C-alpha positions as CSV (number, residue, x, y, z in Angstrom):
1,M,2.7,-2.3,24.5
2,V,6.5,-3.3,25.5
3,Q,5.7,-7.2,25.0
4,P,6.7,-9.1,28.2
5,E,9.8,-10.6,27.2
6,T,11.7,-7.7,26.4
7,L,11.1,-6.9,29.9
8,S,13.4,-10.0,30.9
9,L,15.4,-8.1,33.4
10,A,12.6,-6.5,35.1
11,G,12.8,-4.4,39.0
12,R,17.1,-6.2,38.5
13,R,19.4,-4.3,39.5
14,V,22.8,-4.8,37.1
15,A,25.3,-3.3,38.3
16,F,28.2,-2.2,35.8
17,T,32.0,-1.5,35.2
18,T,31.9,0.3,31.9
19,P,33.4,3.7,31.6
20,Q,30.4,6.6,31.7
21,T,32.7,8.4,29.0
22,G,30.1,10.3,25.6
23,G,27.4,10.6,26.9
24,A,24.5,8.7,26.4
25,G,26.4,7.5,22.2
26,G,29.1,6.3,25.1
27,Y,29.6,2.6,25.2
28,G,28.1,3.7,29.8
29,G,25.3,5.1,28.3
30,R,24.8,3.1,25.8
31,L,25.0,-0.6,28.4
32,G,22.3,1.7,30.4
33,A,20.2,2.7,28.2
34,L,19.5,-0.9,26.7
35,L,19.1,-2.4,30.5
36,R,16.7,0.4,31.0
37,Q,15.1,-1.0,27.9
38,R,14.6,-4.1,29.5
39,G,13.0,-3.1,33.1
40,A,16.8,-3.1,34.5
41,H,17.8,-1.3,37.6
42,P,21.3,0.6,36.1
43,V,24.2,0.7,38.4
44,P,27.1,2.7,36.7
45,V,30.3,2.0,39.2
46,P,32.7,2.5,36.5
47,T,36.2,1.0,37.4
48,I,38.2,2.7,34.4
49,A,37.8,6.1,33.0
50,V,38.9,6.9,29.8
51,R,40.4,10.6,28.9
52,P,40.7,12.3,25.5
53,H,45.3,13.3,24.5
54,D,46.5,16.6,23.4
55,P,44.9,16.2,19.9
56,D,49.4,16.9,19.1
57,R,49.4,13.6,20.1
58,L,48.2,12.1,16.7
59,R,49.2,15.6,14.5
60,P,52.0,13.7,12.3
61,F,49.8,11.1,10.9
62,L,47.3,13.9,10.6
63,L,48.8,16.2,8.0
64,P,48.6,16.7,4.4
65,G,48.7,13.3,2.6
66,A,50.1,11.2,6.0
67,L,47.9,8.3,5.2
68,D,49.1,8.2,2.1
69,H,51.9,5.9,3.1
70,F,49.0,3.5,4.2
71,A,46.0,1.0,2.5
72,A,43.9,1.3,5.7
73,L,42.9,2.8,9.3
74,A,42.0,0.5,11.4
75,F,39.4,1.2,15.3
76,T,39.2,-1.3,18.1
77,S,37.0,0.5,20.2
78,R,33.9,3.9,19.6
79,T,36.2,6.2,21.9
80,G,39.0,5.6,19.5
81,I,37.0,7.5,16.3
82,S,35.7,10.6,18.3
83,A,38.9,10.4,19.7
84,F,40.7,10.4,15.4
85,A,37.5,12.3,14.5
86,G,38.2,15.1,17.2
87,A,42.0,15.6,16.3
88,L,41.6,15.5,12.2
89,P,41.7,19.0,10.4
90,S,39.4,21.3,8.6
91,A,42.1,23.2,6.5
92,H,43.7,20.0,4.6
93,H,43.1,16.4,3.7
94,P,45.2,13.5,5.3
95,L,44.6,11.3,2.6
96,S,45.3,12.8,-0.5
97,D,42.5,11.9,-3.9
98,A,43.9,9.7,-6.4
99,A,44.2,12.0,-8.5
100,D,46.7,13.4,-6.5
101,A,48.5,10.8,-5.0
102,S,51.4,9.5,-6.2
103,S,50.7,5.7,-5.6
104,A,46.3,5.1,-5.3
105,L,46.3,2.7,-4.0
106,P,42.4,1.5,-1.9
107,F,42.2,2.9,1.3
108,T,39.6,0.6,3.8
109,V,38.8,1.9,7.0
110,A,37.3,-0.5,9.0
111,A,35.7,-1.0,12.5
112,L,33.8,-3.6,14.3
113,G,29.5,-3.5,14.6
114,S,27.9,-0.3,15.6
115,D,31.0,0.9,16.5
116,A,30.5,2.0,11.7
117,D,27.8,4.2,12.7
118,L,30.5,6.9,13.4
119,L,32.3,7.1,10.0
120,D,29.8,8.7,8.2
121,R,30.2,10.7,5.2
122,A,30.8,13.7,7.3
123,F,33.9,11.8,8.7
124,L,34.7,9.9,5.8
125,S,34.8,13.6,4.4
126,R,37.2,15.4,6.3
127,L,39.2,12.3,6.0
128,C,39.4,12.5,2.6
129,R,38.1,14.2,-0.4
130,D,37.6,11.5,-3.6
131,D,34.5,9.7,-2.5
132,G,35.8,6.9,-4.2
133,R,39.3,6.3,-2.9
134,V,38.4,5.1,0.4
135,T,35.7,2.1,1.4
136,L,34.4,0.9,4.3
137,L,34.8,-2.7,6.2
138,V,32.6,-3.8,9.0
139,P,33.7,-6.9,9.3
140,E,30.8,-9.6,9.4
141,V,31.9,-11.1,13.3
142,P,32.6,-7.3,15.0
143,T,36.2,-8.3,17.3
144,P,39.2,-7.6,17.4
145,A,40.4,-10.9,15.7
146,G,37.4,-11.0,13.0
147,L,38.9,-7.2,12.0
148,V,42.5,-8.6,10.8
149,E,40.6,-11.6,9.6
150,A,38.4,-9.1,6.9
151,L,41.3,-6.9,7.0
152,G,42.6,-10.2,4.9
153,R,46.8,-10.6,4.0
154,G,48.9,-7.2,4.4
155,S,52.1,-8.0,1.8
156,G,54.2,-5.6,3.9
157,R,51.6,-3.0,3.2
158,R,50.6,-0.3,6.6
159,V,47.8,-0.5,8.3
160,L,47.0,2.5,10.8
161,C,46.0,1.5,14.0
162,P,44.4,4.1,17.1
163,V,44.8,2.8,20.3
164,P,44.1,3.7,24.1
165,E,47.8,4.0,26.1
166,V,47.3,2.4,29.2
167,V,47.8,4.3,32.2
168,G,48.7,2.7,36.3
169,L,46.1,-0.7,34.8
170,R,47.7,-3.6,33.1
171,E,47.4,-3.5,29.2
172,P,44.7,-5.8,28.9
173,P,45.9,-8.5,25.5
174,V,43.4,-7.1,23.5
175,V,45.2,-4.3,21.9
176,P,48.4,-6.4,21.6
177,D,47.1,-9.5,20.2
178,F,45.1,-7.4,17.7
179,L,48.6,-6.0,16.5
180,A,49.6,-9.1,16.5
181,G,47.3,-10.4,14.0
182,L,48.1,-7.7,12.2
183,E,52.0,-8.9,12.0
184,A,51.3,-12.0,12.0
185,A,48.6,-11.2,8.3
186,G,51.8,-9.9,6.8
187,W,50.3,-5.8,7.8
188,V,53.1,-3.2,9.4
189,A,50.9,-2.2,12.2
190,V,51.4,1.5,13.3
191,R,50.5,2.2,17.3
192,A,48.8,5.6,16.7
193,P,47.6,7.2,20.7
194,A,45.0,8.0,20.5
195,Y,43.5,8.3,24.5
196,T,44.5,6.9,27.9
197,T,42.3,4.5,30.0
198,C,43.2,4.4,33.7
199,W,42.1,3.2,36.9
200,A,38.8,5.6,38.5
201,G,40.6,6.4,41.5
202,P,40.1,4.9,45.2
203,G,36.3,5.5,45.7
204,C,35.1,3.6,42.4
205,A,34.2,0.9,44.1
206,E,32.1,2.7,47.0
207,A,28.4,1.7,45.0
208,L,29.2,-1.7,46.0
209,V,30.7,-1.4,49.7
210,A,29.3,1.2,51.2
211,P,27.3,0.3,54.4
212,G,23.7,1.0,52.8
213,A,24.4,-0.1,49.4
214,A,21.5,-2.6,47.5
215,A,22.3,-5.1,46.7
216,P,22.7,-6.8,42.9
217,D,21.6,-9.2,41.2
218,A,24.3,-8.4,38.9
219,V,27.7,-7.1,38.3
220,V,28.7,-7.0,34.1
221,F,32.3,-6.5,32.9
222,T,32.8,-5.5,29.3
223,S,36.3,-4.8,29.5
224,T,39.3,-7.2,31.6
225,A,40.8,-3.5,32.6
226,E,37.7,-2.7,34.3
227,V,37.7,-5.7,36.4
228,E,41.4,-5.2,37.0
229,G,39.6,-1.5,37.8
230,L,37.3,-3.1,40.3
231,L,39.7,-4.9,42.7
232,K,42.0,-2.1,43.0
233,G,39.0,-0.2,44.5
234,L,37.6,-2.9,46.8
235,D,41.3,-3.1,47.9
236,A,41.7,0.8,48.2
237,A,38.3,0.6,50.1
238,G,39.5,-2.7,52.0
239,W,37.8,-5.0,51.0
240,S,38.5,-8.1,48.1
241,W,36.8,-10.3,45.6
242,A,36.1,-12.9,48.2
243,R,34.1,-10.7,50.8
244,L,32.1,-8.8,47.8
245,R,30.3,-12.3,46.9
246,A,30.8,-13.5,50.4
247,R,27.9,-10.6,50.8
248,W,26.1,-11.2,47.9
249,P,26.0,-14.7,47.2
250,G,23.5,-14.4,44.7
251,V,25.1,-12.3,42.2
252,V,25.7,-13.0,38.5
253,V,28.3,-12.5,37.1
254,A,28.3,-11.7,33.6
255,A,31.3,-10.2,31.0
256,H,30.8,-9.2,27.6
257,G,32.8,-11.5,25.3
258,P,35.6,-14.3,25.9
259,V,38.1,-12.2,25.4
260,T,37.0,-10.1,28.6
261,A,35.7,-14.2,30.5
262,D,39.2,-15.2,29.7
263,G,40.4,-11.7,31.3
264,A,38.8,-11.8,34.5
265,R,39.3,-15.9,35.5
266,R,43.3,-14.9,35.3
267,L,42.6,-12.8,37.1
268,G,40.9,-14.5,39.7
269,V,37.0,-13.9,39.2
270,E,34.5,-16.0,38.3
271,V,32.4,-15.3,35.5
272,D,28.7,-17.4,35.0
273,I,27.5,-15.0,32.2
274,V,29.4,-15.1,28.8
275,S,28.2,-13.0,25.9
276,A,28.5,-14.7,22.4
277,R,30.5,-11.8,21.4
């Protein structure tokens, strides 16, 4: 029997701007499933799109032994892990066995929270044949800043960071701040273009501005880029954020984490609720 507290959003229409990429296992699919578990009616309004790069963009980092010059591989998103996994070769390993490497340093693979579920045995075995050489790191605080802290001092070592290339939008500060944090901690951070984040297009706000659109009870943003994407979509439709709020003055605006909330406010979107992380 479903407990009453699990249906705390029963009957609520919750619009969310998360990209619908990666099927049920992607961020959008997972958020929609969580909302349904709480009894809500999810309304996907993806304002950005995530597109894979040509695997050749990552190939220089995946040649035999190419990762031997690195001490760590750090992922800040589930999409980055999926893109990297899709480019991993099956014929050879980019990280040599400890016995074969000229300097058999420990190698760390790091990811945030449940994203680390994708770093399973199949992934790690394609990275390196030697199970004992690779250590999996999941920081207690699942944020890029928490990841920097968990990695510790770099002491001049190199860390590979598969991150998005942002096209047609201002790059949110998350990745630049992450890379800067690594550099400040003594790491040599190497940026690898894993996938593209771009605007979803001029029709992305249609579900909110259409004449017959039902009023949402809440709008949820999970990244600053999504906020900018929605504002561009509203502008393309001849609307503005102020006009949308005037149409539905009771709508609650929620942001996933303080970084997204701060980014929304910088873009002129006031936030009512901020998740802890």
